[in-house]
Amino acid sequence: MTQQETSRSWTRRQETSRPETAADVDEVFEDEIFEDEVFKDEVFKDEVFKVETHGIDPIPDAERHGGAKDLFWLWFGSNLTFTYVINGALAVAFGLSFWQATLVVVLSGLSFFAVSAAGLSGIRTGTATLVISRAAFGVRGNFPAGVLNWVVSIGYTIVNTVVGTLALEVFLAEIGLGQGTAIRALALGVTLALTFAVAMWGHATVQFAERWMAYVLAVGFGALLVFVLPGADTSAPAAAPGLSGWSLAFVVMLAGPFSYLPMPADYTRYLPRTTSLRSITWMGASGGFLSSVALGVAGVAAATQTDMTDAVAGAESLLPGWFQTVFLALVLGGSVTNSIITLYSSSLNLQVLGIPWSRSRAIVISAAVTAVGSLAALFLTDFTTSLLSFLSLLIIVFAPWGGVFLADMLLRRCRYDSDALHAGSAGAYWYRAGYHPAGMTALLAGMLFAALTCDSELWTGPLVAPLGGADLTLLGSVVSGLVYWALVRRAPADTPAA
């Protein structure tokens, strides 16, 4: 019996028995599994430093483990990344004062509550977010969104890889290995290797690495705050930032949280079905909120004191000499922790797109594309400009997609037909020729609005000037969500009863 056949059989048993408590799960496990020699041989364990055997196939109840607190460390550790320092500095560059930029950082951090709440869909179905989104867009309709999500996910991995590489390059130069193309290439190779090794092992190792790296990074970045915050210039700017400055700051700060919307179920699918929505929402959201806000504020404070065009060098200039080497290690570590979860999810994404490989083999594709993109960013383009352009355009995709996905999840109250998500044309989510008209219409409406109101280095929408320079890309999520609600208005007919 193959792994997928085992998972499908487990799903059928789950739908029949529908255990409600942990004790019920244990009873089902004992009565139906260990008496069946075939299933005894087919149990796959999610263990640290062992290659994960599951991909997007549903995780059986017997193999589920952990608790909501695991999500705190996952989101806390993965967001202890220097990218948030850069984003906070950009908010000041847009003309905001220390307190104005700090307000943007805090409000943007609250978006992790929506990201974390979306993880309940993984508990209910045992599968990845981009499988679940078939319910909103249709099996075929989910494909183009899946492609775009994979591209942007890899783009964000490239951004973090480049940040880590630049930090490691400076560190190698400081210990006497010199500078130049060869040293930069070596730094890139080390950064990619650290990321790839953990992501390749899979879910259990990802959670283990994020937790233990979070302990170290939290202490280090805490020291960074102690050094940077006291010197912050909290006076008001000479001129008001205007609507344009405020909107651009929100776009940049929200790009990080929004980029996670296609991922939360990837990390909750192993949790027991009895895990509550409240617990996973608060644990995951508090982890992401604390780390992103702390580092965002550090970036704001640094930008009021020094030139942050080269963010790593700028922040380093504010630190005592003895701490600078530690700081470079923090930048590298934070980049790796963030890249790990995006690279891991990208491998599940490729399976959703139909790559006929296991998760561990599919991740090689993502790693190779990340390497090529990082080479281009490091050797062919101006990094700061590329980063700003990327973050500005990111929301055009993620905001409308997230609006539809969250609206569909709320209408269904996170109840899905798990078998139908994997059934293709034979399932309830095939809709019309594989497309869900309501989902596709809402997505296109949101993306159109976002494109018309986007203000970035690569694209300026025709409505930006009439709006006084404001970038309203974020509202693409509201537009798509409202359009979807107007077209559906109630729980879809395929939603199973509670």
Short mmCIF file of C-alpha atoms in Angstrom, two decimals:
data_model
loop_
_atom_site.label_atom_id
_atom_site.label_comp_id
_atom_site.label_asym_id
_atom_site.label_seq_id
_atom_site.Cartn_x
_atom_site.Cartn_y
_atom_site.Cartn_z
CA MET A 1 0.00 0.00 0.00
CA THR A 2 1.41 3.42 -0.98
CA GLN A 3 1.65 6.44 1.32
CA GLN A 4 -1.12 8.27 -0.56
CA GLU A 5 -3.41 5.25 -0.42
CA THR A 6 -2.81 5.02 3.30
CA SER A 7 -3.64 8.71 3.76
CA ARG A 8 -6.83 8.45 1.71
CA SER A 9 -7.91 5.43 3.71
CA TRP A 10 -7.21 7.32 6.90
CA THR A 11 -9.33 10.22 5.65
CA ARG A 12 -12.25 7.87 4.99
CA ARG A 13 -11.93 6.42 8.49
CA GLN A 14 -11.80 9.92 9.97
CA GLU A 15 -14.96 11.01 8.14
CA THR A 16 -16.75 7.87 9.40
CA SER A 17 -15.65 7.98 13.02
CA ARG A 18 -15.20 11.75 13.49
CA PRO A 19 -13.46 11.51 16.91
CA GLU A 20 -14.13 14.56 19.02
CA THR A 21 -11.56 14.23 21.80
CA ALA A 22 -7.97 13.11 22.17
CA ALA A 23 -9.20 9.99 24.00
CA ASP A 24 -11.51 9.15 21.10
CA VAL A 25 -8.61 9.50 18.68
CA ASP A 26 -6.51 7.12 20.77
CA GLU A 27 -9.37 4.58 20.88
CA VAL A 28 -9.81 4.70 17.11
CA PHE A 29 -6.08 4.35 16.67
CA GLU A 30 -5.91 1.24 18.89
CA ASP A 31 -9.03 -0.47 17.52
CA GLU A 32 -8.56 0.17 13.80
CA ILE A 33 -4.82 0.49 13.29
CA PHE A 34 -2.78 -1.83 15.42
CA GLU A 35 -5.16 -4.71 14.63
CA ASP A 36 -4.47 -4.10 10.93
CA GLU A 37 -0.98 -5.31 9.98
CA VAL A 38 -1.00 -3.33 6.73
CA PHE A 39 -1.55 -0.04 8.55
CA LYS A 40 0.98 -0.95 11.22
CA ASP A 41 3.66 -1.01 8.54
CA GLU A 42 2.45 2.22 6.96
CA VAL A 43 2.64 4.63 9.92
CA PHE A 44 4.97 7.53 9.09
CA LYS A 45 6.46 9.49 11.97
CA ASP A 46 7.24 13.20 11.88
CA GLU A 47 10.64 13.19 13.60
CA VAL A 48 13.52 15.64 13.96
CA PHE A 49 16.47 15.10 11.60
CA LYS A 50 14.58 12.52 9.56
CA VAL A 51 13.26 13.33 6.11
CA GLU A 52 9.52 13.96 6.31
CA THR A 53 7.59 11.46 4.20
CA HIS A 54 4.34 13.41 3.93
CA GLY A 55 3.66 16.15 1.43
CA ILE A 56 0.25 17.58 0.65
CA ASP A 57 -1.48 14.24 1.37
CA PRO A 58 -3.77 14.46 4.45
CA ILE A 59 -2.05 13.81 7.78
CA PRO A 60 -3.84 10.92 9.57
CA ASP A 61 -5.07 11.53 13.12
CA ALA A 62 -2.70 8.88 14.48
CA GLU A 63 0.32 10.83 13.26
CA ARG A 64 -0.76 14.21 14.59
CA HIS A 65 1.08 15.68 17.54
CA GLY A 66 2.17 18.88 19.26
CA GLY A 67 0.21 21.84 20.54
CA ALA A 68 -0.58 25.47 19.87
CA LYS A 69 2.55 26.63 21.73
CA ASP A 70 4.63 25.17 18.91
CA LEU A 71 3.14 27.84 16.66
CA PHE A 72 4.41 30.61 18.94
CA TRP A 73 8.01 29.52 18.47
CA LEU A 74 7.55 28.91 14.76
CA TRP A 75 6.23 32.40 14.01
CA PHE A 76 8.39 34.11 16.63
CA GLY A 77 11.60 32.54 15.36
CA SER A 78 10.87 32.88 11.65
CA ASN A 79 10.15 36.60 12.04
CA LEU A 80 13.33 37.41 13.94
CA THR A 81 14.72 38.55 10.62
CA PHE A 82 16.63 41.70 9.72
CA THR A 83 14.14 42.36 6.93
CA TYR A 84 11.84 43.97 9.50
CA VAL A 85 14.65 46.33 10.52
CA ILE A 86 14.96 47.35 6.87
CA ASN A 87 11.19 47.82 6.58
CA GLY A 88 11.10 50.00 9.70
CA ALA A 89 13.90 52.14 8.28
CA LEU A 90 12.00 52.50 5.01
CA ALA A 91 8.99 53.87 6.91
CA VAL A 92 11.18 56.72 8.15
CA ALA A 93 12.59 57.20 4.65
CA PHE A 94 9.02 57.83 3.46
CA GLY A 95 8.89 60.88 5.75
CA LEU A 96 7.33 59.50 8.94
CA SER A 97 8.56 60.50 12.38
CA PHE A 98 9.70 57.98 14.98
CA TRP A 99 6.27 57.76 16.62
CA GLN A 100 4.38 57.72 13.32
CA ALA A 101 6.54 54.94 11.94
CA THR A 102 6.24 53.01 15.19
CA LEU A 103 2.44 53.22 14.94
CA VAL A 104 2.63 51.75 11.43
CA VAL A 105 4.87 48.93 12.70
CA VAL A 106 2.50 48.05 15.56
CA LEU A 107 -0.69 48.17 13.48
CA SER A 108 0.93 46.08 10.76
CA GLY A 109 1.98 43.49 13.33
CA LEU A 110 -1.66 42.94 14.27
CA SER A 111 -2.21 41.36 10.85
CA PHE A 112 -0.58 38.21 12.24
CA PHE A 113 -3.89 37.50 13.98
CA ALA A 114 -5.52 36.93 10.58
CA VAL A 115 -2.57 34.88 9.35
CA SER A 116 -2.56 32.69 12.45
CA ALA A 117 -6.34 32.18 12.46
CA ALA A 118 -6.13 30.86 8.90
CA GLY A 119 -4.21 27.91 10.31
CA LEU A 120 -7.41 26.31 11.61
CA SER A 121 -8.09 25.10 8.07
CA GLY A 122 -4.99 22.92 8.33
CA ILE A 123 -6.23 21.30 11.54
CA ARG A 124 -9.60 20.53 9.97
CA THR A 125 -8.20 19.07 6.73
CA GLY A 126 -4.68 17.88 7.55
CA THR A 127 -3.31 19.39 4.36
CA ALA A 128 -1.52 22.49 3.04
CA THR A 129 -3.02 25.95 2.56
CA LEU A 130 -2.70 25.91 -1.22
CA VAL A 131 -4.66 22.66 -1.36
CA ILE A 132 -7.40 24.15 0.80
CA SER A 133 -7.61 27.24 -1.42
CA ARG A 134 -9.02 24.97 -4.16
CA ALA A 135 -12.30 25.40 -2.31
CA ALA A 136 -12.23 29.13 -3.02
CA PHE A 137 -10.90 29.14 -6.59
CA GLY A 138 -11.58 25.67 -8.00
CA VAL A 139 -9.00 23.02 -8.81
CA ARG A 140 -7.90 24.65 -12.07
CA GLY A 141 -8.60 28.16 -10.86
CA ASN A 142 -6.22 27.56 -7.98
CA PHE A 143 -3.38 26.86 -10.40
CA PRO A 144 -2.50 30.43 -11.57
CA ALA A 145 -2.73 31.72 -8.01
CA GLY A 146 -0.51 28.84 -6.95
CA VAL A 147 2.08 29.77 -9.56
CA LEU A 148 2.08 33.42 -8.47
CA ASN A 149 2.28 32.44 -4.82
CA TRP A 150 5.25 30.19 -5.52
CA VAL A 151 7.04 32.93 -7.45
CA VAL A 152 6.52 35.49 -4.70
CA SER A 153 7.45 32.98 -2.00
CA ILE A 154 10.73 32.27 -3.77
CA GLY A 155 11.21 36.01 -4.20
CA TYR A 156 10.94 36.54 -0.46
CA THR A 157 13.37 33.67 0.14
CA ILE A 158 15.80 35.39 -2.22
CA VAL A 159 15.47 38.67 -0.32
CA ASN A 160 16.32 37.01 2.98
CA THR A 161 19.11 34.97 1.44
CA VAL A 162 20.73 38.12 0.05
CA VAL A 163 20.51 39.90 3.42
CA GLY A 164 22.14 36.93 5.14
CA THR A 165 24.81 36.66 2.46
CA LEU A 166 25.77 40.33 2.76
CA ALA A 167 26.11 39.99 6.53
CA LEU A 168 28.24 36.85 6.24
CA GLU A 169 30.39 38.52 3.59
CA VAL A 170 31.22 41.38 5.95
CA PHE A 171 31.94 38.89 8.74
CA LEU A 172 34.36 36.94 6.55
CA ALA A 173 36.13 40.13 5.58
CA GLU A 174 36.49 41.17 9.22
CA ILE A 175 38.15 37.89 10.18
CA GLY A 176 40.71 38.35 7.42
CA LEU A 177 39.44 36.24 4.51
CA GLY A 178 39.35 39.26 2.25
CA GLN A 179 36.74 40.64 -0.10
CA GLY A 180 35.62 40.14 -3.65
CA THR A 181 33.46 37.97 -5.84
CA ALA A 182 34.81 34.68 -4.49
CA ILE A 183 34.11 35.62 -0.86
CA ARG A 184 30.60 36.77 -1.72
CA ALA A 185 29.96 33.53 -3.58
CA LEU A 186 31.23 31.55 -0.58
CA ALA A 187 28.92 33.50 1.75
CA LEU A 188 25.98 32.78 -0.54
CA GLY A 189 26.80 29.07 -0.62
CA VAL A 190 26.94 28.82 3.18
CA THR A 191 23.65 30.73 3.61
CA LEU A 192 21.85 28.52 1.08
CA ALA A 193 23.25 25.34 2.63
CA LEU A 194 22.04 26.26 6.12
CA THR A 195 18.55 26.98 4.80
CA PHE A 196 18.28 23.99 2.50
CA ALA A 197 19.41 21.40 5.06
CA VAL A 198 16.65 22.20 7.56
CA ALA A 199 13.90 22.64 4.96
CA MET A 200 14.85 19.35 3.30
CA TRP A 201 14.39 17.37 6.54
CA GLY A 202 10.86 18.73 6.84
CA HIS A 203 8.18 19.72 9.33
CA ALA A 204 9.56 18.38 12.63
CA THR A 205 13.07 19.66 11.97
CA VAL A 206 11.73 23.04 10.84
CA GLN A 207 9.85 23.45 14.12
CA PHE A 208 12.84 22.26 16.14
CA ALA A 209 15.25 24.63 14.39
CA GLU A 210 12.92 27.62 14.62
CA ARG A 211 12.45 27.12 18.36
CA TRP A 212 16.10 26.77 19.31
CA MET A 213 17.30 29.48 16.96
CA ALA A 214 14.62 31.75 18.42
CA TYR A 215 16.16 31.41 21.88
CA VAL A 216 19.53 32.64 20.63
CA LEU A 217 18.23 35.28 18.24
CA ALA A 218 15.84 36.75 20.81
CA VAL A 219 18.71 37.44 23.21
CA GLY A 220 20.86 38.94 20.47
CA PHE A 221 18.18 41.15 18.95
CA GLY A 222 17.13 42.19 22.46
CA ALA A 223 20.65 43.53 22.95
CA LEU A 224 20.36 45.32 19.60
CA LEU A 225 17.27 47.15 20.85
CA VAL A 226 19.12 48.18 24.01
CA PHE A 227 21.90 49.72 21.92
CA VAL A 228 19.73 51.40 19.28
CA LEU A 229 16.60 52.67 21.06
CA PRO A 230 18.14 55.18 23.52
CA GLY A 231 19.59 57.30 20.71
CA ALA A 232 16.40 57.50 18.64
CA ASP A 233 15.33 60.95 17.50
CA THR A 234 11.69 61.20 18.58
CA SER A 235 11.15 64.76 17.35
CA ALA A 236 8.59 65.49 14.65
CA PRO A 237 9.79 65.81 11.01
CA ALA A 238 10.07 69.23 9.42
CA ALA A 239 7.22 68.44 7.03
CA ALA A 240 4.18 66.19 7.35
CA PRO A 241 4.60 62.89 5.46
CA GLY A 242 1.29 63.11 3.63
CA LEU A 243 -1.00 60.30 2.54
CA SER A 244 1.63 58.94 0.15
CA GLY A 245 4.19 58.42 2.92
CA TRP A 246 1.69 56.73 5.22
CA SER A 247 0.38 54.39 2.54
CA LEU A 248 3.84 53.36 1.31
CA ALA A 249 4.94 52.65 4.88
CA PHE A 250 1.95 50.37 5.46
CA VAL A 251 2.53 48.56 2.16
CA VAL A 252 6.14 47.80 3.06
CA MET A 253 5.41 46.77 6.65
CA LEU A 254 2.44 44.56 5.72
CA ALA A 255 4.28 42.83 2.89
CA GLY A 256 5.87 40.41 5.35
CA PRO A 257 2.70 39.24 7.15
CA PHE A 258 0.69 39.10 3.91
CA SER A 259 3.34 36.90 2.30
CA TYR A 260 2.52 34.20 4.89
CA LEU A 261 -1.16 33.87 3.94
CA PRO A 262 -0.53 30.87 1.65
CA MET A 263 1.38 29.07 4.45
CA PRO A 264 -0.35 28.80 7.88
CA ALA A 265 -2.03 25.43 7.32
CA ASP A 266 1.35 23.99 6.26
CA TYR A 267 2.39 24.21 9.91
CA THR A 268 -0.91 23.34 11.62
CA ARG A 269 -1.78 20.24 9.59
CA TYR A 270 0.05 18.00 12.06
CA LEU A 271 -1.82 19.39 15.10
CA PRO A 272 -4.63 17.27 16.65
CA ARG A 273 -8.16 18.08 15.48
CA THR A 274 -9.10 19.07 19.02
CA THR A 275 -6.72 22.08 18.96
CA SER A 276 -8.86 25.21 19.37
CA LEU A 277 -9.05 28.20 17.05
CA ARG A 278 -8.47 30.58 19.96
CA SER A 279 -5.26 28.88 21.05
CA ILE A 280 -3.65 28.69 17.61
CA THR A 281 -4.71 32.26 16.82
CA TRP A 282 -3.22 33.75 19.98
CA MET A 283 -0.08 31.65 20.04
CA GLY A 284 0.84 32.11 16.40
CA ALA A 285 -0.16 35.78 16.28
CA SER A 286 1.67 36.73 19.46
CA GLY A 287 4.85 35.10 18.15
CA GLY A 288 4.79 36.93 14.84
CA PHE A 289 3.65 40.18 16.43
CA LEU A 290 6.38 40.33 19.09
CA SER A 291 9.30 39.67 16.79
CA SER A 292 8.15 41.77 13.82
CA VAL A 293 7.25 44.78 16.00
CA ALA A 294 10.45 44.65 18.03
CA LEU A 295 12.68 44.56 14.97
CA GLY A 296 10.54 47.04 13.06
CA VAL A 297 10.90 49.55 15.89
CA ALA A 298 14.66 48.90 15.93
CA GLY A 299 14.75 49.83 12.25
CA VAL A 300 12.73 52.97 12.90
CA ALA A 301 15.07 54.02 15.70
CA ALA A 302 18.17 53.34 13.62
CA ALA A 303 16.87 55.33 10.66
CA THR A 304 16.43 58.45 12.83
CA GLN A 305 20.13 58.29 13.73
CA THR A 306 22.06 57.19 10.65
CA ASP A 307 21.88 56.56 6.90
CA MET A 308 20.18 53.18 6.40
CA THR A 309 20.55 52.97 2.61
CA ASP A 310 22.90 50.08 3.33
CA ALA A 311 20.89 48.79 6.26
CA VAL A 312 23.43 46.28 7.56
CA ALA A 313 26.28 48.82 7.55
CA GLY A 314 24.03 51.56 8.93
CA ALA A 315 22.82 49.53 11.90
CA GLU A 316 26.32 48.22 12.54
CA SER A 317 27.64 51.79 12.87
CA LEU A 318 25.37 52.32 15.90
CA LEU A 319 26.73 49.34 17.82
CA PRO A 320 29.80 48.97 20.05
CA GLY A 321 32.76 47.33 18.32
CA TRP A 322 32.65 44.17 20.41
CA PHE A 323 29.00 43.53 19.41
CA GLN A 324 29.39 44.02 15.67
CA THR A 325 30.49 40.46 14.97
CA VAL A 326 27.53 39.17 17.00
CA PHE A 327 25.26 41.50 15.04
CA LEU A 328 26.38 40.04 11.72
CA ALA A 329 25.66 36.55 13.05
CA LEU A 330 22.17 37.73 14.06
CA VAL A 331 21.48 39.03 10.57
CA LEU A 332 22.58 35.73 9.06
CA GLY A 333 20.62 33.65 11.58
CA GLY A 334 17.45 35.70 11.15
CA SER A 335 17.65 35.44 7.37
CA VAL A 336 18.02 31.66 7.59
CA THR A 337 15.09 31.18 10.00
CA ASN A 338 12.76 33.10 7.70
CA SER A 339 14.00 31.44 4.53
CA ILE A 340 13.52 27.98 6.04
CA ILE A 341 9.73 28.23 6.33
CA THR A 342 9.25 29.90 2.95
CA LEU A 343 11.45 27.32 1.22
CA TYR A 344 9.65 24.46 2.99
CA SER A 345 6.23 25.77 1.98
CA SER A 346 7.39 26.31 -1.60
CA SER A 347 8.00 22.55 -1.93
CA LEU A 348 4.39 21.84 -0.91
CA ASN A 349 3.34 24.54 -3.37
CA LEU A 350 5.08 22.69 -6.20
CA GLN A 351 3.20 19.51 -5.33
CA VAL A 352 -0.05 21.47 -5.51
CA LEU A 353 0.98 22.61 -8.99
CA GLY A 354 1.33 18.99 -10.06
CA ILE A 355 5.06 18.29 -9.78
CA PRO A 356 5.04 14.45 -9.53
CA TRP A 357 7.81 14.34 -6.93
CA SER A 358 7.98 13.91 -3.20
CA ARG A 359 8.22 17.03 -1.06
CA SER A 360 11.91 16.45 -0.36
CA ARG A 361 12.69 16.18 -4.08
CA ALA A 362 10.49 19.11 -5.08
CA ILE A 363 12.36 21.38 -2.69
CA VAL A 364 15.47 21.00 -4.86
CA ILE A 365 13.69 23.00 -7.57
CA SER A 366 12.90 25.84 -5.17
CA ALA A 367 16.44 25.83 -3.81
CA ALA A 368 17.92 26.00 -7.32
CA VAL A 369 15.69 28.93 -8.34
CA THR A 370 16.53 30.69 -5.06
CA ALA A 371 20.24 30.27 -5.79
CA VAL A 372 19.91 31.72 -9.29
CA GLY A 373 17.79 34.64 -8.08
CA SER A 374 20.19 35.39 -5.24
CA LEU A 375 23.13 35.42 -7.66
CA ALA A 376 21.30 37.95 -9.82
CA ALA A 377 20.39 40.15 -6.84
CA LEU A 378 23.94 40.08 -5.48
CA PHE A 379 25.90 40.55 -8.68
CA LEU A 380 23.61 42.21 -11.24
CA THR A 381 21.24 44.68 -9.52
CA ASP A 382 21.14 47.35 -6.82
CA PHE A 383 19.84 45.49 -3.77
CA THR A 384 18.02 48.33 -1.98
CA THR A 385 16.08 49.33 -5.09
CA SER A 386 15.24 45.71 -5.88
CA LEU A 387 13.99 45.12 -2.34
CA LEU A 388 11.70 48.15 -2.36
CA SER A 389 10.30 47.30 -5.78
CA PHE A 390 9.68 43.70 -4.79
CA LEU A 391 7.88 44.55 -1.56
CA SER A 392 5.74 47.17 -3.29
CA LEU A 393 4.54 44.74 -5.96
CA LEU A 394 4.11 41.85 -3.53
CA ILE A 395 0.76 43.08 -2.24
CA ILE A 396 -0.82 43.12 -5.72
CA VAL A 397 -0.86 39.33 -5.54
CA PHE A 398 -1.13 38.52 -1.85
CA ALA A 399 -3.72 41.05 -0.74
CA PRO A 400 -6.53 40.01 -3.17
CA TRP A 401 -5.68 36.30 -2.87
CA GLY A 402 -5.78 36.55 0.91
CA GLY A 403 -9.06 38.46 0.82
CA VAL A 404 -10.80 35.70 -1.14
CA PHE A 405 -9.25 32.86 0.88
CA LEU A 406 -10.16 34.39 4.25
CA ALA A 407 -13.68 35.30 3.09
CA ASP A 408 -14.24 31.74 1.89
CA MET A 409 -12.85 30.32 5.14
CA LEU A 410 -15.18 32.51 7.22
CA LEU A 411 -18.23 31.62 5.14
CA ARG A 412 -17.46 27.93 5.54
CA ARG A 413 -16.43 28.34 9.20
CA CYS A 414 -13.35 26.29 8.28
CA ARG A 415 -15.42 23.26 7.30
CA TYR A 416 -14.20 21.53 4.15
CA ASP A 417 -14.78 18.25 2.35
CA SER A 418 -11.26 16.86 2.85
CA ASP A 419 -11.65 14.11 0.25
CA ALA A 420 -12.92 16.55 -2.38
CA LEU A 421 -9.85 18.76 -1.98
CA HIS A 422 -7.78 15.92 -3.47
CA ALA A 423 -10.39 14.44 -5.82
CA GLY A 424 -9.82 16.60 -8.90
CA SER A 425 -12.67 16.57 -11.42
CA ALA A 426 -14.57 14.00 -9.34
CA GLY A 427 -14.82 16.29 -6.31
CA ALA A 428 -17.10 19.11 -5.21
CA TYR A 429 -14.40 21.74 -5.81
CA TRP A 430 -14.24 21.20 -9.56
CA TYR A 431 -17.14 23.68 -9.99
CA ARG A 432 -17.37 24.75 -13.67
CA ALA A 433 -14.63 23.09 -15.71
CA GLY A 434 -12.33 23.36 -12.69
CA TYR A 435 -12.96 27.04 -11.94
CA HIS A 436 -15.02 28.66 -9.19
CA PRO A 437 -16.60 31.69 -10.91
CA ALA A 438 -17.12 33.63 -7.66
CA GLY A 439 -13.54 33.09 -6.48
CA MET A 440 -11.94 33.94 -9.81
CA THR A 441 -14.10 37.04 -10.29
CA ALA A 442 -13.31 38.31 -6.80
CA LEU A 443 -9.59 37.64 -7.23
CA LEU A 444 -9.40 39.50 -10.53
CA ALA A 445 -11.41 42.41 -9.12
CA GLY A 446 -9.03 42.73 -6.18
CA MET A 447 -5.92 42.46 -8.34
CA LEU A 448 -7.27 45.06 -10.75
CA PHE A 449 -7.93 47.50 -7.92
CA ALA A 450 -4.50 46.82 -6.45
CA ALA A 451 -2.77 47.35 -9.78
CA LEU A 452 -4.62 50.62 -10.42
CA THR A 453 -3.62 52.03 -7.04
CA CYS A 454 -0.07 50.64 -6.74
CA ASP A 455 2.87 53.04 -6.47
CA SER A 456 6.22 51.26 -6.85
CA GLU A 457 9.51 51.59 -8.67
CA LEU A 458 8.36 49.13 -11.32
CA TRP A 459 4.73 50.17 -11.72
CA THR A 460 2.60 53.18 -10.91
CA GLY A 461 -1.13 52.75 -11.27
CA PRO A 462 -3.18 55.40 -13.12
CA LEU A 463 -5.22 56.19 -9.98
CA VAL A 464 -2.20 57.05 -7.81
CA ALA A 465 -1.90 60.66 -9.02
CA PRO A 466 -5.62 61.46 -8.65
CA LEU A 467 -5.42 60.05 -5.11
CA GLY A 468 -2.66 62.44 -4.18
CA GLY A 469 0.12 59.89 -4.46
CA ALA A 470 -1.51 57.38 -2.09
CA ASP A 471 -0.78 53.67 -2.55
CA LEU A 472 -4.01 51.80 -1.76
CA THR A 473 -2.80 48.38 -2.86
CA LEU A 474 -3.67 46.89 0.53
CA LEU A 475 -7.34 47.57 -0.02
CA GLY A 476 -7.26 44.99 -2.81
CA SER A 477 -7.89 42.40 -0.08
CA VAL A 478 -11.00 44.24 1.09
CA VAL A 479 -12.27 44.60 -2.47
CA SER A 480 -11.76 40.91 -3.30
CA GLY A 481 -13.24 39.76 0.01
CA LEU A 482 -16.36 41.90 -0.39
CA VAL A 483 -16.85 40.85 -4.01
CA TYR A 484 -16.60 37.20 -3.01
CA TRP A 485 -19.09 37.69 -0.18
CA ALA A 486 -21.51 39.49 -2.51
CA LEU A 487 -21.33 36.63 -5.01
CA VAL A 488 -21.62 33.79 -2.47
CA ARG A 489 -23.33 35.41 0.58
CA ARG A 490 -23.69 32.18 2.54
CA ALA A 491 -21.78 28.99 3.24
CA PRO A 492 -21.19 27.24 -0.11
CA ALA A 493 -23.38 24.23 -0.80
CA ASP A 494 -20.42 21.83 -0.61
CA THR A 495 -19.61 22.82 2.99
CA PRO A 496 -20.09 19.80 5.30
CA ALA A 497 -22.43 20.22 8.26
CA ALA A 498 -20.88 20.89 11.66
#
